[in-house]
Short mmCIF file of C-alpha atoms and ligand atoms in Angstrom, two decimals:
data_model
loop_
_atom_site.label_atom_id
_atom_site.label_comp_id
_atom_site.label_asym_id
_atom_site.label_seq_id
_atom_site.Cartn_x
_atom_site.Cartn_y
_atom_site.Cartn_z
CA MET A 1 0.00 0.00 0.00
CA SER A 2 1.35 3.45 -0.84
CA GLU A 3 1.87 5.92 1.99
CA LYS A 4 -0.86 8.16 0.58
CA ALA A 5 -3.47 5.41 0.54
CA ALA A 6 -2.73 4.60 4.17
CA SER A 7 -4.41 7.78 5.45
CA LYS A 8 -7.91 6.93 6.67
CA VAL A 9 -9.62 9.78 4.85
CA SER A 10 -9.26 11.69 1.59
CA LEU A 11 -8.95 15.45 1.67
CA GLU A 12 -12.23 15.82 -0.26
CA LYS A 13 -14.18 13.78 2.29
CA LEU A 14 -12.64 15.63 5.20
CA VAL A 15 -13.39 19.08 3.76
CA SER A 16 -16.94 18.05 2.90
CA LEU A 17 -17.63 16.68 6.41
CA CYS A 18 -16.14 19.77 8.03
CA GLN A 19 -18.34 22.05 5.97
CA ARG A 20 -21.50 19.89 6.25
CA ARG A 21 -21.32 19.60 10.03
CA GLY A 22 -20.11 23.10 10.90
CA PHE A 23 -16.47 22.43 11.77
CA ILE A 24 -14.65 24.66 9.27
CA PHE A 25 -15.70 27.01 6.44
CA PRO A 26 -13.65 29.03 3.94
CA SER A 27 -13.16 32.57 5.21
CA SER A 28 -15.43 35.20 3.59
CA ASP A 29 -17.35 32.31 2.05
CA ILE A 30 -20.12 34.38 0.43
CA TYR A 31 -17.47 36.37 -1.46
CA GLY A 32 -15.74 33.29 -2.78
CA GLY A 33 -13.34 32.82 0.14
CA LEU A 34 -9.86 34.21 0.79
CA SER A 35 -6.96 31.96 -0.04
CA GLY A 36 -5.22 30.51 3.00
CA CYS A 37 -7.82 31.73 5.53
CA TRP A 38 -10.45 29.64 7.31
CA ASP A 39 -13.32 30.13 9.76
CA TYR A 40 -14.18 27.69 12.53
CA GLY A 41 -17.91 26.99 12.84
CA PRO A 42 -19.95 26.19 15.98
CA VAL A 43 -18.58 22.64 16.29
CA GLY A 44 -15.10 23.50 15.02
CA ILE A 45 -14.56 26.15 17.67
CA GLU A 46 -15.38 23.63 20.42
CA LEU A 47 -12.85 21.21 18.93
CA LYS A 48 -10.26 23.97 18.66
CA ARG A 49 -10.78 25.06 22.27
CA ASN A 50 -10.45 21.46 23.43
CA VAL A 51 -7.20 20.90 21.51
CA LYS A 52 -5.72 24.10 22.93
CA GLU A 53 -6.97 23.23 26.40
CA ALA A 54 -5.48 19.70 26.25
CA TRP A 55 -2.10 21.20 25.28
CA TRP A 56 -2.27 23.97 27.91
CA ARG A 57 -3.16 21.50 30.64
CA ALA A 58 -0.34 19.10 29.72
CA ILE A 59 2.31 21.78 29.13
CA VAL A 60 1.47 24.48 31.68
CA GLN A 61 -1.04 23.49 34.34
CA GLU A 62 0.12 19.97 35.12
CA ARG A 63 3.77 20.98 35.40
CA ASP A 64 5.75 22.98 37.94
CA ASP A 65 8.39 24.17 35.51
CA MET A 66 6.31 26.19 33.05
CA LEU A 67 4.99 29.75 32.97
CA GLY A 68 2.15 30.85 30.69
CA LEU A 69 2.22 34.08 28.71
CA ASP A 70 0.08 35.93 26.18
CA THR A 71 2.11 38.50 24.24
CA SER A 72 0.91 40.96 21.64
CA ILE A 73 0.82 40.19 17.92
CA LEU A 74 2.34 43.56 16.99
CA MET A 75 5.81 44.11 18.40
CA ASN A 76 8.55 46.70 18.14
CA SER A 77 10.12 46.17 14.69
CA LYS A 78 13.54 45.94 16.33
CA VAL A 79 12.46 42.49 17.57
CA TRP A 80 12.22 41.21 13.99
CA GLU A 81 15.48 42.86 12.99
CA ALA A 82 17.34 41.27 15.91
CA SER A 83 15.73 37.88 15.38
CA GLY A 84 16.82 37.81 11.74
CA HIS A 85 13.27 37.70 10.38
CA VAL A 86 13.52 40.96 8.43
CA THR A 87 16.54 39.68 6.55
CA SER A 88 16.13 35.94 6.54
CA PHE A 89 12.44 35.02 6.81
CA LYS A 90 12.42 34.88 3.07
CA ASP A 91 11.73 32.36 0.34
CA PRO A 92 13.38 32.49 -3.10
CA LEU A 93 10.57 32.96 -5.64
CA VAL A 94 10.24 32.93 -9.39
CA GLU A 95 7.42 34.51 -11.36
CA CYS A 96 5.87 33.32 -14.63
CA LYS A 97 6.33 36.01 -17.30
CA ASN A 98 3.13 34.84 -18.98
CA CYS A 99 0.49 34.21 -16.24
CA HIS A 100 2.33 36.02 -13.40
CA LEU A 101 1.87 33.20 -10.92
CA ARG A 102 4.67 33.00 -8.36
CA TRP A 103 6.33 29.74 -7.35
CA LYS A 104 8.71 28.69 -4.62
CA ALA A 105 11.96 28.07 -6.51
CA ASP A 106 12.74 25.07 -4.26
CA ASP A 107 9.50 23.33 -5.27
CA LEU A 108 10.13 23.39 -9.03
CA THR A 109 11.67 20.47 -10.88
CA GLU A 110 11.66 22.16 -14.32
CA ASN A 111 12.53 25.66 -15.39
CA LYS A 112 9.03 26.55 -16.62
CA CYS A 113 5.70 27.54 -15.09
CA PRO A 114 3.87 24.46 -13.76
CA SER A 115 0.54 26.15 -14.58
CA CYS A 116 0.95 27.40 -18.17
CA GLY A 117 4.45 26.28 -19.15
CA GLY A 118 5.55 29.93 -19.48
CA GLU A 119 9.06 31.28 -19.05
CA LEU A 120 10.13 32.11 -15.48
CA THR A 121 11.95 35.14 -14.06
CA GLU A 122 15.17 34.93 -12.08
CA GLU A 123 14.82 34.00 -8.39
CA ARG A 124 13.91 36.83 -6.06
CA LEU A 125 13.72 36.81 -2.28
CA PHE A 126 10.22 37.34 -0.93
CA ASN A 127 9.65 38.16 2.73
CA THR A 128 6.77 36.12 4.09
CA MET A 129 6.03 38.51 6.98
CA PHE A 130 2.91 40.65 6.59
CA LYS A 131 3.72 44.33 6.94
CA THR A 132 1.44 47.10 8.14
CA PHE A 133 1.71 50.58 9.66
CA ILE A 134 1.09 51.76 13.17
CA GLY A 135 -0.54 55.18 13.60
CA PRO A 136 -1.97 57.46 10.92
CA VAL A 137 1.08 57.93 8.70
CA GLU A 138 2.19 55.24 6.27
CA GLU A 139 5.94 55.74 6.40
CA ASN A 140 8.96 53.55 6.99
CA ALA A 141 9.33 54.62 10.61
CA SER A 142 5.86 53.30 11.43
CA ILE A 143 6.21 49.83 9.88
CA VAL A 144 5.13 46.94 12.07
CA TYR A 145 4.83 43.25 11.24
CA LEU A 146 2.17 40.69 11.99
CA ARG A 147 4.15 38.08 13.91
CA PRO A 148 4.95 34.90 11.93
CA GLU A 149 5.46 32.92 15.17
CA THR A 150 4.83 33.58 18.85
CA ALA A 151 8.34 32.68 20.02
CA GLN A 152 9.86 36.18 19.95
CA GLY A 153 7.31 37.43 22.48
CA MET A 154 8.62 34.79 24.89
CA PHE A 155 12.31 35.46 24.25
CA VAL A 156 11.98 39.17 24.92
CA ASN A 157 10.01 38.45 28.10
CA PHE A 158 12.73 36.21 29.51
CA PRO A 159 13.95 38.92 31.97
CA ASN A 160 10.33 39.54 33.12
CA ALA A 161 9.79 35.81 33.61
CA LEU A 162 13.01 35.58 35.62
CA SER A 163 12.15 38.49 37.90
CA THR A 164 8.50 37.59 38.51
CA GLY A 165 8.17 33.83 37.88
CA ARG A 166 10.40 32.63 40.75
CA LYS A 167 11.72 29.73 38.68
CA ARG A 168 15.11 28.10 38.53
CA LEU A 169 16.52 26.52 35.40
CA PRO A 170 15.33 24.42 33.70
CA PHE A 171 11.96 26.07 33.14
CA GLY A 172 9.81 27.08 30.22
CA ILE A 173 7.54 29.82 28.94
CA ALA A 174 4.51 28.75 26.90
CA GLN A 175 1.98 30.54 24.80
CA GLN A 176 -0.72 30.05 22.20
CA GLY A 177 -1.79 32.63 19.67
CA LYS A 178 -2.34 33.78 16.13
CA ALA A 179 0.50 33.89 13.63
CA PHE A 180 0.56 35.17 10.06
CA ARG A 181 2.70 34.12 7.13
CA ASN A 182 2.28 35.32 3.59
CA GLU A 183 2.82 31.78 2.31
CA ILE A 184 3.45 31.59 -1.41
CA THR A 185 1.51 28.39 -1.78
CA THR A 186 -1.25 27.52 0.63
CA GLY A 187 -3.35 24.42 0.45
CA ASN A 188 -4.25 21.00 1.72
CA PHE A 189 -7.14 22.55 3.64
CA ILE A 190 -6.02 23.98 7.02
CA PHE A 191 -2.56 22.36 6.77
CA ARG A 192 -0.94 25.50 5.36
CA SER A 193 -2.75 28.80 5.88
CA ARG A 194 -1.77 32.45 5.89
CA GLU A 195 -3.46 33.11 9.23
CA PHE A 196 -3.18 30.31 11.76
CA GLU A 197 -2.61 29.60 15.43
CA ILE A 198 0.53 28.31 17.06
CA MET A 199 1.11 26.75 20.46
CA GLU A 200 4.74 26.65 21.41
CA PHE A 201 7.08 26.93 24.34
CA GLU A 202 10.65 27.93 25.04
CA TYR A 203 12.36 25.65 27.53
CA PHE A 204 15.42 27.35 29.07
CA VAL A 205 18.21 25.01 30.14
CA LYS A 206 21.81 25.11 31.31
CA PRO A 207 24.23 24.89 28.34
CA GLY A 208 25.55 21.36 28.12
CA THR A 209 22.24 19.84 29.21
CA ASP A 210 20.44 21.01 26.03
CA GLU A 211 20.66 17.77 24.04
CA LYS A 212 19.33 15.77 27.00
CA TRP A 213 16.32 18.10 27.28
CA PHE A 214 15.85 18.08 23.53
CA ASP A 215 15.50 14.27 23.59
CA TYR A 216 13.19 14.51 26.60
CA TRP A 217 10.82 16.89 24.83
CA VAL A 218 10.73 14.88 21.62
CA GLU A 219 9.55 11.88 23.70
CA GLU A 220 7.08 13.94 25.77
CA ARG A 221 5.49 15.50 22.73
CA LEU A 222 5.11 12.11 21.04
CA LYS A 223 3.39 10.75 24.16
CA TRP A 224 0.92 13.68 24.11
CA TYR A 225 -0.42 12.69 20.69
CA ILE A 226 -0.63 9.04 21.61
CA ARG A 227 -2.50 9.86 24.83
CA LEU A 228 -5.04 11.72 22.71
CA SER A 229 -5.67 8.62 20.57
CA ILE A 230 -3.30 9.16 17.66
CA ASP A 231 -2.01 5.81 16.47
CA LYS A 232 1.77 5.51 16.88
CA LYS A 233 1.95 4.13 13.35
CA HIS A 234 0.71 7.46 11.99
CA LEU A 235 3.53 9.42 13.63
CA LYS A 236 7.13 9.45 12.48
CA LEU A 237 10.17 11.35 13.72
CA TYR A 238 12.24 13.19 11.15
CA PRO A 239 15.60 14.38 12.51
CA HIS A 240 16.91 17.12 10.18
CA PRO A 241 20.32 16.36 8.70
CA LYS A 242 22.95 18.68 10.22
CA GLU A 243 23.64 20.43 6.88
CA LYS A 244 19.96 21.42 6.53
CA LEU A 245 19.51 22.97 9.97
CA ALA A 246 18.30 26.56 10.35
CA HIS A 247 21.12 29.00 11.17
CA TYR A 248 20.08 29.17 14.84
CA ALA A 249 19.56 25.45 15.48
CA ARG A 250 21.87 22.79 16.81
CA SER A 251 19.33 20.03 16.19
CA THR A 252 15.77 19.86 14.91
CA THR A 253 13.38 16.95 14.83
CA ASP A 254 9.96 17.12 13.22
CA ILE A 255 7.08 15.00 14.37
CA ASN A 256 5.48 14.04 11.07
CA TYR A 257 1.92 12.77 10.69
CA LEU A 258 0.40 10.73 7.90
CA PHE A 259 -1.96 13.38 6.44
CA PRO A 260 -4.19 12.65 3.42
CA HIS A 261 -1.53 14.28 1.22
CA GLY A 262 1.24 12.11 2.73
CA TRP A 263 3.72 12.33 5.59
CA ALA A 264 4.20 15.97 6.60
CA GLU A 265 5.35 18.09 9.52
CA LEU A 266 2.94 18.34 12.41
CA GLU A 267 5.29 19.78 15.02
CA GLY A 268 8.89 20.96 14.97
CA ILE A 269 11.23 20.63 17.96
CA ALA A 270 14.43 22.66 17.82
CA ASN A 271 17.48 23.12 20.01
CA ARG A 272 17.88 26.87 19.35
CA THR A 273 21.01 27.16 21.50
CA ASP A 274 21.59 30.64 23.03
CA PHE A 275 21.11 32.31 19.64
CA ASP A 276 17.84 34.15 20.34
CA LEU A 277 18.69 35.47 23.78
CA LYS A 278 22.13 36.61 22.64
CA GLN A 279 20.68 38.38 19.60
CA HIS A 280 18.14 40.26 21.72
CA SER A 281 20.71 41.04 24.36
CA ALA A 282 23.08 42.54 21.76
CA ALA A 283 20.33 44.52 20.01
CA SER A 284 18.56 45.85 23.12
CA GLY A 285 21.53 46.23 25.41
CA LYS A 286 19.62 44.34 28.13
CA SER A 287 21.16 41.38 29.92
CA MET A 288 19.63 38.01 29.15
CA GLU A 289 21.86 36.18 31.59
CA TYR A 290 20.80 33.82 34.30
CA PHE A 291 22.55 33.63 37.64
CA ASP A 292 22.97 30.05 38.72
CA ASP A 293 23.07 30.21 42.52
CA GLU A 294 24.32 26.65 42.83
CA THR A 295 27.45 27.11 40.71
CA LYS A 296 27.62 30.91 41.20
CA GLU A 297 27.94 31.36 37.41
CA HIS A 298 26.28 33.82 35.05
CA TYR A 299 25.33 32.40 31.66
CA VAL A 300 22.86 32.74 28.80
CA PRO A 301 20.59 29.68 28.80
CA TYR A 302 20.07 27.40 25.82
CA ILE A 303 16.54 26.95 24.53
CA VAL A 304 14.62 23.89 23.41
CA GLU A 305 11.48 24.85 21.48
CA PRO A 306 8.60 22.52 20.55
CA SER A 307 6.30 24.39 18.15
CA LEU A 308 2.98 23.13 16.90
CA GLY A 309 0.30 24.65 14.67
CA VAL A 310 -3.13 24.42 16.33
CA ASP A 311 -4.82 24.03 12.96
CA ARG A 312 -2.41 21.30 11.87
CA ALA A 313 -3.10 19.49 15.13
CA ILE A 314 -6.83 19.81 14.49
CA MET A 315 -6.38 18.41 11.00
CA ALA A 316 -4.41 15.46 12.37
CA PHE A 317 -7.02 14.77 15.08
CA LEU A 318 -9.81 14.96 12.47
CA CYS A 319 -8.01 12.59 10.07
CA GLU A 320 -7.22 10.18 12.88
CA ALA A 321 -10.79 10.17 14.20
CA TYR A 322 -12.44 9.68 10.81
CA ASP A 323 -13.87 6.27 10.04
CA GLU A 324 -16.39 4.72 7.69
CA GLU A 325 -18.06 1.54 8.87
CA PRO A 326 -20.54 -0.68 7.04
CA ASP A 327 -23.93 -0.36 8.73
CA LYS A 328 -26.80 -2.47 7.37
CA ASP A 329 -27.11 -1.18 3.77
CA GLU A 330 -25.37 2.08 4.46
CA ILE A 331 -22.03 3.46 5.57
CA ARG A 332 -21.71 4.95 9.04
CA VAL A 333 -19.34 7.90 9.11
CA VAL A 334 -18.00 8.40 12.61
CA LEU A 335 -15.38 10.58 14.26
CA HIS A 336 -13.76 8.57 17.07
CA PHE A 337 -12.43 11.61 18.95
CA HIS A 338 -10.80 11.13 22.33
CA PRO A 339 -13.50 12.30 24.82
CA ASP A 340 -11.31 15.25 25.90
CA LEU A 341 -11.31 16.56 22.33
CA ALA A 342 -14.90 15.75 21.31
CA PRO A 343 -16.68 19.07 20.58
CA ILE A 344 -19.94 17.82 22.10
CA LYS A 345 -19.73 15.31 24.93
CA VAL A 346 -23.39 14.35 25.30
CA ALA A 347 -26.50 14.64 23.13
CA VAL A 348 -29.98 14.39 24.68
CA LEU A 349 -32.47 12.87 22.27
CA PRO A 350 -36.17 12.37 23.05
CA LEU A 351 -37.57 9.55 20.93
CA SER A 352 -40.46 11.67 19.69
CA ARG A 353 -41.68 15.24 19.84
CA LYS A 354 -44.63 14.40 22.08
CA GLU A 355 -45.00 17.19 24.62
CA ASN A 356 -44.60 15.07 27.77
CA LEU A 357 -41.46 13.41 26.38
CA THR A 358 -39.76 16.63 25.28
CA ALA A 359 -40.47 18.28 28.64
CA PHE A 360 -38.86 15.32 30.43
CA ALA A 361 -35.87 15.35 28.04
CA LYS A 362 -35.39 19.11 28.39
CA ASP A 363 -35.21 18.76 32.17
CA ILE A 364 -32.42 16.22 31.74
CA TYR A 365 -30.68 18.47 29.19
CA THR A 366 -30.86 21.43 31.61
CA ALA A 367 -29.39 19.30 34.40
CA LEU A 368 -26.48 18.01 32.25
CA LYS A 369 -25.63 21.26 30.46
CA PRO A 370 -23.60 22.83 33.29
CA CYS A 371 -21.45 19.67 33.49
CA PHE A 372 -20.69 18.89 29.82
CA THR A 373 -21.01 20.48 26.39
CA THR A 374 -24.44 19.04 25.71
CA GLN A 375 -26.71 19.26 22.69
CA TYR A 376 -30.48 18.79 22.58
CA ASP A 377 -32.03 17.47 19.36
CA ASP A 378 -35.61 16.36 18.72
CA THR A 379 -35.68 16.60 14.91
CA GLN A 380 -35.80 13.64 12.45
CA SER A 381 -35.79 9.93 13.20
CA ILE A 382 -33.65 8.65 16.07
CA GLY A 383 -31.44 6.71 13.60
CA ARG A 384 -30.60 9.89 11.68
CA ARG A 385 -29.92 11.78 14.87
CA TYR A 386 -27.48 9.06 15.99
CA ARG A 387 -25.73 9.31 12.58
CA ARG A 388 -25.49 13.08 12.95
CA GLN A 389 -23.93 12.79 16.42
CA ASP A 390 -21.55 10.08 15.09
CA GLU A 391 -20.36 12.55 12.44
CA LEU A 392 -19.84 15.18 15.12
CA GLY A 393 -17.90 12.67 17.20
CA THR A 394 -20.22 12.87 20.25
CA PRO A 395 -19.12 10.04 22.59
CA TYR A 396 -22.52 9.49 24.27
CA CYS A 397 -26.19 9.96 23.35
CA VAL A 398 -28.85 9.93 26.05
CA THR A 399 -32.18 8.74 24.69
CA ILE A 400 -35.50 9.33 26.39
CA ASP A 401 -38.42 7.08 25.42
CA PHE A 402 -41.99 6.63 26.65
CA GLN A 403 -40.89 4.02 29.15
CA SER A 404 -38.61 6.67 30.71
CA LEU A 405 -41.74 8.51 31.86
CA GLU A 406 -42.74 5.44 33.84
CA ASP A 407 -39.44 3.98 35.12
CA ASN A 408 -37.49 7.27 35.33
CA MET A 409 -34.58 5.73 33.39
CA ALA A 410 -32.73 6.79 30.24
CA THR A 411 -30.60 5.00 27.67
CA ILE A 412 -26.94 5.81 27.14
CA ARG A 413 -25.61 4.90 23.69
CA GLU A 414 -21.88 4.70 23.15
CA ARG A 415 -20.59 6.17 19.88
CA ASP A 416 -17.81 3.67 19.15
CA SER A 417 -19.46 0.35 20.00
CA MET A 418 -23.09 1.51 19.55
CA ASN A 419 -23.84 -0.55 22.68
CA GLN A 420 -26.47 0.81 25.04
CA ILE A 421 -27.13 0.74 28.76
CA ARG A 422 -30.17 1.86 30.70
CA VAL A 423 -29.60 3.84 33.88
CA PRO A 424 -31.74 5.68 36.46
CA VAL A 425 -32.03 9.37 35.59
CA ALA A 426 -30.64 10.20 39.04
CA ALA A 427 -27.40 8.35 38.13
CA LEU A 428 -27.04 9.83 34.63
CA LYS A 429 -24.61 12.62 35.40
CA ASP A 430 -22.18 10.53 37.47
CA THR A 431 -22.35 7.66 34.98
CA LEU A 432 -21.51 9.99 32.08
CA VAL A 433 -18.64 11.54 34.06
CA ALA A 434 -17.19 8.06 34.60
CA LYS A 435 -17.66 6.96 30.99
CA LEU A 436 -16.07 10.16 29.64
CA ALA A 437 -13.11 9.46 31.90
CA GLY A 438 -12.70 6.06 30.22
CA GLU A 439 -14.81 3.63 32.28
CA ASP A 440 -16.14 0.60 30.38
CA LEU A 441 -19.77 1.09 29.28
CA PHE A 442 -20.91 -2.14 30.89
CA ILE A 443 -19.80 -1.16 34.37
CA LEU A 444 -23.25 -0.23 35.61
CA PRO A 445 -24.51 2.11 38.33
CA GLU A 446 -26.97 0.75 40.86
CA GLY A 447 -30.25 -0.07 39.14
CA GLY A 448 -28.62 0.05 35.67
CA LYS A 449 -28.79 -2.68 33.03
CA ILE A 450 -27.31 -3.61 29.69
CA TRP A 451 -29.85 -2.55 27.06
CA LYS A 452 -28.35 -3.41 23.69
CA GLN A 453 -25.17 -5.19 22.71
CA GLU A 454 -24.10 -4.91 19.05
P1 ATP B 1 6.66 24.13 7.04
O1 ATP B 1 7.98 23.45 6.77
O2 ATP B 1 5.48 23.21 6.97
O3 ATP B 1 6.49 25.43 6.32
P2 ATP B 1 7.93 25.39 9.21
O4 ATP B 1 9.08 24.47 9.43
O5 ATP B 1 8.09 26.67 8.54
O6 ATP B 1 6.73 24.56 8.55
P3 ATP B 1 7.76 26.28 11.87
O7 ATP B 1 8.24 27.62 11.56
O8 ATP B 1 8.62 25.33 12.61
O9 ATP B 1 7.20 25.59 10.57
O10 ATP B 1 6.34 26.42 12.59
C1 ATP B 1 5.98 25.63 13.68
C2 ATP B 1 4.68 24.88 13.42
O11 ATP B 1 3.66 25.80 13.01
C3 ATP B 1 4.75 23.85 12.30
O12 ATP B 1 5.22 22.62 12.78
C4 ATP B 1 3.29 23.76 11.90
O13 ATP B 1 2.58 22.89 12.76
C5 ATP B 1 2.78 25.17 12.10
N1 ATP B 1 2.75 25.94 10.86
C6 ATP B 1 3.80 26.54 10.24
N2 ATP B 1 3.39 27.20 9.14
C7 ATP B 1 2.05 26.99 9.05
C8 ATP B 1 1.04 27.42 8.15
N3 ATP B 1 1.33 28.20 7.12
N4 ATP B 1 -0.24 27.05 8.38
C9 ATP B 1 -0.55 26.28 9.44
N5 ATP B 1 0.36 25.85 10.34
C10 ATP B 1 1.63 26.20 10.16
#
């Protein structure tokens, strides 16, 4: 089997599901979209929040050695001069003299336009940072850039973190936020956009211990994906050959994922040495040194940086969750999200729209809503509603039928197995909490019973 065919879902199917179910739409859709920009719909935003939350919890809240930060998108232009972005965040481009399309020179195998076969210009460097002006006058002195990564905000805050964070080395600074890159070629859905979100952290370590911490973080980051139900077989490490490393990096390893378009970078982990802090120290005149009170030395720490695109992570989680299963005469499309990532945790479904049933179901919905992201749905047949929730990746459906009015019990249907249990309404909330935390469906609360086994 080719690597491409091994992905569980084609790009077309993924895009269509995302649009049909309200995950992701093209930006400015009614005007024909805007290349490289996407909008998250009502379900997509829940998924996005959950992915960011899972990362924040694992990287910041569950650790003692990490500080969170939220720095501004616009920064003093001196930051981008010192970091090297103004001079080196550039791609060599060629332009077709006939149709004027621009191409990344590195991507071309022949010396003619891939679109029309036209003659190409010489290579020219193209800065991928978006430029704008601050204040009312559009002049050179007022140029600011939309940040292409969030890292610089953390480097320049290193002295603030040191003086207020009360941390000793090794420790990290983490943040999530929007980044902008005027990519020459966008595509493969949300894989490569011009506006996207990044979650990344800078882990400051004592020089000499950097390679040890680099290896540690590669392992930790791999474990994070696996914990959130990504199959190990769909992840591959790609250590960059030494001769291809960025000018600031001592080592870089990408975590690649098997996307529908093939293996591609999901996350990059770099040992950035002391390059960034030294650059900013030289340009600003401010010390970026750390005083090690054990060895009584002053030194500039080395930095290990794992950097991940939120949207790329979302795409990987969507691809991984996607499944098509034969179901009677039809195909069941289901998203097997890890419960922590599922946009909707529970759906409450009355069997019919009869007044007494909907009133009973709405009471249950109102009781569950403060505990989980819950959806109420009384349209269409129950079978179609289950299919809809399967496509949204909802782990559990709670069904209310006429018998519920008499025995005060409700049915819980599990997304992945389609098995069902029947539990007293009073035990619903606690049972759902336990199931969402991973408990087997057939472990029953008092008074509960197995209802349907597929
Ligand atoms: P690529 O080689 O794919 O262009 P990169 O090496 O330039 O990526 P980094 O600068 O290391 O990427 O960015 C860190 C992470 O941000 C990447 O691993 C990826 O997940 C994400 N990312 C980078 N560029 C984009 C983009 N244009 N759209 C969406 N996510 C992106």
